[in-house]
XYZ file of C-alpha atoms in Angstrom:
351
model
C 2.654 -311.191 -56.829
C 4.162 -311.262 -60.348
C 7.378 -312.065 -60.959
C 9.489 -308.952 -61.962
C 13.051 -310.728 -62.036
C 12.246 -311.929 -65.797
C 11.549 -309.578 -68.575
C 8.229 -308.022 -69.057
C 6.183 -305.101 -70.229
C 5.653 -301.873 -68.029
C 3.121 -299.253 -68.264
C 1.973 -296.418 -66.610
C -1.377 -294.544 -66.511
C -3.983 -292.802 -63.994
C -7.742 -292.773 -63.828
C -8.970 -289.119 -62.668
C -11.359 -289.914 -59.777
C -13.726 -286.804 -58.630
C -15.922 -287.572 -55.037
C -14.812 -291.127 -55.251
C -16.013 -292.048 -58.577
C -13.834 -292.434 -61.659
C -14.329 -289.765 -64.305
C -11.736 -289.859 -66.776
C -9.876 -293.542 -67.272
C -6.435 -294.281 -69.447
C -4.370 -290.604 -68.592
C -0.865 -291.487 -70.125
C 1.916 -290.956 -67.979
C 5.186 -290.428 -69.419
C 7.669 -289.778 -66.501
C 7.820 -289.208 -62.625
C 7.310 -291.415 -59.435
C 5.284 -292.355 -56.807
C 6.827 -292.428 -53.050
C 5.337 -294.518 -50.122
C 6.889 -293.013 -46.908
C 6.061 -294.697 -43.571
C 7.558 -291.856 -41.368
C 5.910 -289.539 -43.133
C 2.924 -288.150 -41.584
C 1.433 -287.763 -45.401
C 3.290 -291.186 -46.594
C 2.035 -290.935 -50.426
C 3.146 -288.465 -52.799
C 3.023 -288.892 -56.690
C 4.555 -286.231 -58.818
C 3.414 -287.123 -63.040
C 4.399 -285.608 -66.580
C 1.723 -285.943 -69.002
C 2.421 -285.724 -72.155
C -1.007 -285.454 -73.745
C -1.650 -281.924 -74.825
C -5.213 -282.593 -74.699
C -5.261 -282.801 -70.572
C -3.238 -279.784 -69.880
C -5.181 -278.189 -67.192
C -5.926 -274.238 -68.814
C -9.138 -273.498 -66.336
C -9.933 -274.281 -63.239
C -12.508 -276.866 -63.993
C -10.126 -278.619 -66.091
C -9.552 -282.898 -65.138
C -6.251 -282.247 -64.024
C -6.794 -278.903 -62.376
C -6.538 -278.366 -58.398
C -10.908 -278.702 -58.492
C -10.544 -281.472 -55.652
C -9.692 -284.423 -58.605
C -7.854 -287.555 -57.752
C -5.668 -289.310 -59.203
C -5.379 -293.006 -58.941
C -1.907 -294.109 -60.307
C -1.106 -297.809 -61.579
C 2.171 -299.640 -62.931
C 1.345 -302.262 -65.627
C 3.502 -305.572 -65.068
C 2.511 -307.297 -68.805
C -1.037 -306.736 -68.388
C -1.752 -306.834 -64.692
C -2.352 -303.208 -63.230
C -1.088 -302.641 -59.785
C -2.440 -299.438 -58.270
C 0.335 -297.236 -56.533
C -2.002 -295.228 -54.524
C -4.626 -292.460 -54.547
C -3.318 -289.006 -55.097
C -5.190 -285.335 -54.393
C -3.815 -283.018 -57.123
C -2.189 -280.647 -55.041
C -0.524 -278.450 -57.812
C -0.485 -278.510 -61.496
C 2.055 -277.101 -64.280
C 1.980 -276.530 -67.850
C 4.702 -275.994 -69.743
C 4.670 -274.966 -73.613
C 7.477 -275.803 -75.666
C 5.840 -273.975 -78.263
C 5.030 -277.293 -80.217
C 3.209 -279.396 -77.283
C 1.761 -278.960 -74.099
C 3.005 -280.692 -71.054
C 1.197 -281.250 -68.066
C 3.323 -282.030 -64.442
C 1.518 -282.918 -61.309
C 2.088 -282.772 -57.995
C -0.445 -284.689 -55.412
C -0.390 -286.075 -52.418
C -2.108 -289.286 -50.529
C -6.036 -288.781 -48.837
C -3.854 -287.766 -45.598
C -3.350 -284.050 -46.740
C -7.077 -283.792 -47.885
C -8.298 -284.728 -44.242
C -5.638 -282.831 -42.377
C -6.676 -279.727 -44.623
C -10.424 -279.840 -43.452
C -9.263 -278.709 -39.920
C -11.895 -278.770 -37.849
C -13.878 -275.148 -37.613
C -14.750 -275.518 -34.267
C -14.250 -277.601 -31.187
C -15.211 -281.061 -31.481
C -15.708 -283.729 -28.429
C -15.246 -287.430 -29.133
C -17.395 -288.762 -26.242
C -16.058 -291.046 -23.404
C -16.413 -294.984 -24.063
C -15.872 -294.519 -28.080
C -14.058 -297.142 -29.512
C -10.705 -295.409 -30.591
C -10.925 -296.727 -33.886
C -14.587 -295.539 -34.620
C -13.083 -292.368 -33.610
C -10.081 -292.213 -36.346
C -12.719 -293.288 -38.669
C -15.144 -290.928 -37.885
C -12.120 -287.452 -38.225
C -11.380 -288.561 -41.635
C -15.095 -289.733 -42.826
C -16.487 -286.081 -41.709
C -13.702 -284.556 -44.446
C -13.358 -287.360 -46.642
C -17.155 -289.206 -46.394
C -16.473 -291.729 -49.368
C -13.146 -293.667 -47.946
C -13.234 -296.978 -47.723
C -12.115 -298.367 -44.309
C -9.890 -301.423 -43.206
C -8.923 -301.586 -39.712
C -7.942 -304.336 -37.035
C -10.170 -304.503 -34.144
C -9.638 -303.230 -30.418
C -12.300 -303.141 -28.129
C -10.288 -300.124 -26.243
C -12.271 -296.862 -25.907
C -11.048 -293.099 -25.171
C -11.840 -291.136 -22.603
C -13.573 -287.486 -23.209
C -11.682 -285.992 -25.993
C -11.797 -282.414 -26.603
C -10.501 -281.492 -30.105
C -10.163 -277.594 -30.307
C -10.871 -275.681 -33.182
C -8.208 -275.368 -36.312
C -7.008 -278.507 -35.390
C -5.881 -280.733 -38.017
C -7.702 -283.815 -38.333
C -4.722 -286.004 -39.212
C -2.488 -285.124 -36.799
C -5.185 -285.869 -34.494
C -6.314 -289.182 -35.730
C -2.280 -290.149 -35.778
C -1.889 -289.237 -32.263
C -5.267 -291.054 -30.896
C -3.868 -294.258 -33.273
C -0.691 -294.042 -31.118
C -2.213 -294.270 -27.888
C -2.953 -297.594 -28.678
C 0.016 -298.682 -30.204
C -1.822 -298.335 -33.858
C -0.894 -296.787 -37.161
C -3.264 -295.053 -39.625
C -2.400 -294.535 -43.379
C -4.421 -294.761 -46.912
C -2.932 -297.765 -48.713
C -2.435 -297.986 -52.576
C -6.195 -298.366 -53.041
C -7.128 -295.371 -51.122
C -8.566 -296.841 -48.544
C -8.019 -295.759 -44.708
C -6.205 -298.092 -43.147
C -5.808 -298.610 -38.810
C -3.572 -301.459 -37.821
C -0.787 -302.073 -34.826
C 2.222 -300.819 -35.675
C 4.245 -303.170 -38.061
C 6.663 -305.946 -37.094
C 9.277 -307.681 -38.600
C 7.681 -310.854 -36.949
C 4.819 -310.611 -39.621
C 5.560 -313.152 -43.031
C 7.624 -311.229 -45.727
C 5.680 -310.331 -48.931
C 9.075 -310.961 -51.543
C 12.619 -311.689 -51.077
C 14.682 -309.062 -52.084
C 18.590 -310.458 -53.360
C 21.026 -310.460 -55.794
C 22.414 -313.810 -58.125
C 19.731 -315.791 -60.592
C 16.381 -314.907 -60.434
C 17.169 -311.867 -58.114
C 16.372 -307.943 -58.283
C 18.704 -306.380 -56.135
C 20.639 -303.652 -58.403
C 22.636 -302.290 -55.492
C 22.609 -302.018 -51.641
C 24.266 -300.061 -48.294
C 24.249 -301.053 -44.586
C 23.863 -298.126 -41.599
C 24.200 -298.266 -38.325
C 22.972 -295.596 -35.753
C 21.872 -295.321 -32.275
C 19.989 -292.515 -32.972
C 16.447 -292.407 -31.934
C 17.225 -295.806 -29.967
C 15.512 -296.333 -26.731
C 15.683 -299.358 -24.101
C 12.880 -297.711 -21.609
C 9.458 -295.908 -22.164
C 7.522 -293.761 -19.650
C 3.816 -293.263 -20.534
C 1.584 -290.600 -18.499
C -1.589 -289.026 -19.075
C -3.967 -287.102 -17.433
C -7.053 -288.476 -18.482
C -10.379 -288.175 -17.024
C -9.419 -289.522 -14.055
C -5.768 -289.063 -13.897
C -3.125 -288.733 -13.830
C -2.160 -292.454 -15.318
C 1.675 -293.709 -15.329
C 3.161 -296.848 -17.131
C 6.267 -297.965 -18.151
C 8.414 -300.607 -20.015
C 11.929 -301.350 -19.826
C 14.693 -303.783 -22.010
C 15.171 -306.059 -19.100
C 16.754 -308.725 -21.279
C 20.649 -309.100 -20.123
C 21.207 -310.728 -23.542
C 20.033 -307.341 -25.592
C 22.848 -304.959 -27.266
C 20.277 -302.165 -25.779
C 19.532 -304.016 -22.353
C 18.369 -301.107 -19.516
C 21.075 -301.890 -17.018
C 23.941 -303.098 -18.945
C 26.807 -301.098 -21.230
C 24.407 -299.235 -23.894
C 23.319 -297.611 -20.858
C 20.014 -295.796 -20.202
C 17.703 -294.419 -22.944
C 14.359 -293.403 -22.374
C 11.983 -291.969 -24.595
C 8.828 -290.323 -22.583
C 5.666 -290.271 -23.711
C 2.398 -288.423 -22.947
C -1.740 -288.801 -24.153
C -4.328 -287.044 -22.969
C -5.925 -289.929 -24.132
C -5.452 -293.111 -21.708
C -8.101 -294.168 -19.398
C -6.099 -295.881 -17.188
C -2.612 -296.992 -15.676
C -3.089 -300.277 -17.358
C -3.486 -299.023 -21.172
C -0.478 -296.288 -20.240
C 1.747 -299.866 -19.539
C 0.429 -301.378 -22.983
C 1.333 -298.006 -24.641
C 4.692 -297.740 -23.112
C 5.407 -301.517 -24.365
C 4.215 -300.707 -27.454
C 6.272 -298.348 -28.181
C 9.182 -300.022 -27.137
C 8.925 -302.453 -29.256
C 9.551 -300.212 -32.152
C 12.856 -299.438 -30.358
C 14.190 -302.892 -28.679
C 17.770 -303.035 -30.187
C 20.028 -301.632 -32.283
C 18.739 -300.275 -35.719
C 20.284 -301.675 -38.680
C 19.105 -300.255 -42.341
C 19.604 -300.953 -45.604
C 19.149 -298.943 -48.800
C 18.728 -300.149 -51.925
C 17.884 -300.013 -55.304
C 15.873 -302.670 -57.611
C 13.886 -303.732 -60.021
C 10.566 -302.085 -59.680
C 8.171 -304.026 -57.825
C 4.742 -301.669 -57.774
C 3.129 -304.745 -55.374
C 5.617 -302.756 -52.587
C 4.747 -299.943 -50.288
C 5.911 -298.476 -47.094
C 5.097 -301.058 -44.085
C 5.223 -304.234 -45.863
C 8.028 -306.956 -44.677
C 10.553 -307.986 -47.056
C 13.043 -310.083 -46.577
C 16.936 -309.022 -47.701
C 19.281 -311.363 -48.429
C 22.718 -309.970 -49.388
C 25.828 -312.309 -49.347
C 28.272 -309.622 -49.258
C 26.812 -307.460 -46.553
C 25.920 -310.678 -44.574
C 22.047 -310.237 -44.452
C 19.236 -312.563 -44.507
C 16.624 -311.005 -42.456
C 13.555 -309.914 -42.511
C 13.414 -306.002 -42.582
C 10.801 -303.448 -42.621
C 10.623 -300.923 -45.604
C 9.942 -297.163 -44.577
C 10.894 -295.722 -47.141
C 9.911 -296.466 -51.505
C 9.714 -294.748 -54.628
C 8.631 -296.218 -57.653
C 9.444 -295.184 -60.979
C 6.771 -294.500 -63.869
C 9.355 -294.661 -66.886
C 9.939 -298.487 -67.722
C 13.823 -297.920 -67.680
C 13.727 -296.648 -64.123
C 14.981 -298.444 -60.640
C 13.035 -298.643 -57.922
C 14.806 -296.933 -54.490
C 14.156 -298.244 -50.724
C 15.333 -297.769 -47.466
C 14.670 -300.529 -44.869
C 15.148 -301.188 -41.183
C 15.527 -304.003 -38.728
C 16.414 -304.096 -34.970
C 19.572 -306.148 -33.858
C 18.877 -307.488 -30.309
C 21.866 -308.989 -30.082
């Protein structure tokens, strides 16, 4: 990871990727963003001005039409290229000033391209399939040139009966939850299927103020909302029903079951567990996301384009009394060298 706290040289560009492969490499980009959004179900968007006449999209077969062309978008740090994601163009503008053509974009991460092949008719995902193989499998039938990169699990799904007009992504999200996994495309396009994210995992930067720092400005939030200290689980599989459950049983927890938070639970249900056991691993799962008392901080720096949703960073902010390890949900990027970089963060207080 380069070090952005010292002066250097930013640029901004795309390569135009059609069916995988790049066909067009070096589009200039002259203004917009790129925004990495883990509680989005479509967590990439990139919206793009280009200024080059030349690429303004007048038919329908044009590079930077809405033909089914990519875009892969990069930030230059001096002259290494970090690539902010993969983008479908999802809607294209022109706009004559009457002395140049400008071209804006709007597209969106390989997510909205799989959930908009919904499936035509009703598709079964056969008992013992490993559930990974079958997220894989969703997005490879609408999107057959992804790269994948997945953790293993040797759990495997019941019968699963998809109906037609489903939407693939949904789907795939919903099977990744029953095992306590996410799925997203990361900055190189690629499909990615992991366990959800901890703050326990090693921080990628250090994000502060003072010498050698890139914190412009931060805020601290509290809120109980969407806090839980208990999860029920149930399914009705193929042999169901299946019932598990997880509680905060720690007495030294701001969010403990039995103690002055009080109780919480969020319920869950998946057609999708096999059996009483997996419903318990769900359930404490889950939890985890919700053990204690979220504490978030927003934040604006110095562009780092090696940052996206999901990654830990730790904060460190004297005056707010933070040094912790927090997870970012939320990033946008800038594509203008002058331009700050916005997050939003969390981390749960246990006690």
């Amino acid at each position: 990871m380069v070090d952005v706290s010292v002066s250097h040289k930013v640029d901004t560009y795309a390569d135009v990727l059609v069916g995988g492969e790049i066909v067009e490499q070096g589009v200039p980009i002259s203004d917009g963003s790129v925004t990495s959004d883990a509680q989005a179900q479509v967590r990439g968007q990139a919206k793009i001005s280009v200024p080059d006449p030349s690429y303004a999209p007048l038919l329908v077969s044009d590079r930077l039409s809405v033909g089914g062309a990519e875009l892969q978008v990069y930030r230059t740090v001096n002259d290494t290229a970090f690539p902010l994601g993969v983008f479908r163009i999802d809607l294209s503008e022109v706009d004559d000033t009457g002395d140049a053509l400008t071209t804006g974009v709007t597209a969106y991460d390989r997510s909205q391209a799989v959930n908009r092949a919904r499936l035509e008719t009703t598709k079964v995902i056969a008992a013992g399939t490993n559930y990974v193989d079958a997220i894989v499998e969703l997005v490879q039938e609408a999107v057959p040139w992804v790269e994948v990169v997945s953790s293993a699990t040797t759990r495997t799904t019941p019968q699963i009966v998809l109906d037609g007009q489903s939407e693939r992504w949904t789907e795939c999200v919903r099977i990744a939850e029953a095992i306590g996994f996410v799925c997203y495309f990361d900055q190189l396009g690629r499909l990615n299927v992991h366990p959800e994210p901890t703050t326990a995992g090693a921080a990628v930067r250090t994000i502060g103020d003072g010498p050698g720092g890139v914190l412009v400005k931060a805020g601290l939030r509290w809120s109980v909302e969407g806090v839980h200290n208990a999860v029920i689980a149930t399914g009705d599989g193929d042999a169901g029903p299946f019932y598990g459950a997880a509680y905060d049983l720690d007495p030294t927890s701001v969010t403990y079951y039995l103690g002055t938070f009080g109780q919480a639970p969020r319920f869950y249900s998946s057609e999708f567990f096999t059996s009483d056991a997996q419903a318990v691993e769900a359930a404490q799962g889950i939890l985890e996301r919700y053990l204690g008392v979220p504490r978030s901080v927003t934040f604006d720096m110095v562009p780092d384009p090696a940052l996206a949703a999901g990654n830990v960073v730790r904060i460190e902010r004297e005056t707010l009394g933070i040094v912790e390890n927090h997870l970012i949900d939320r990033i946008t990027i800038p594509l203008t060298p002058e331009g700050v970089a916005s997050a939003a963060t969390r981390t749960q207080v246990l006690t």
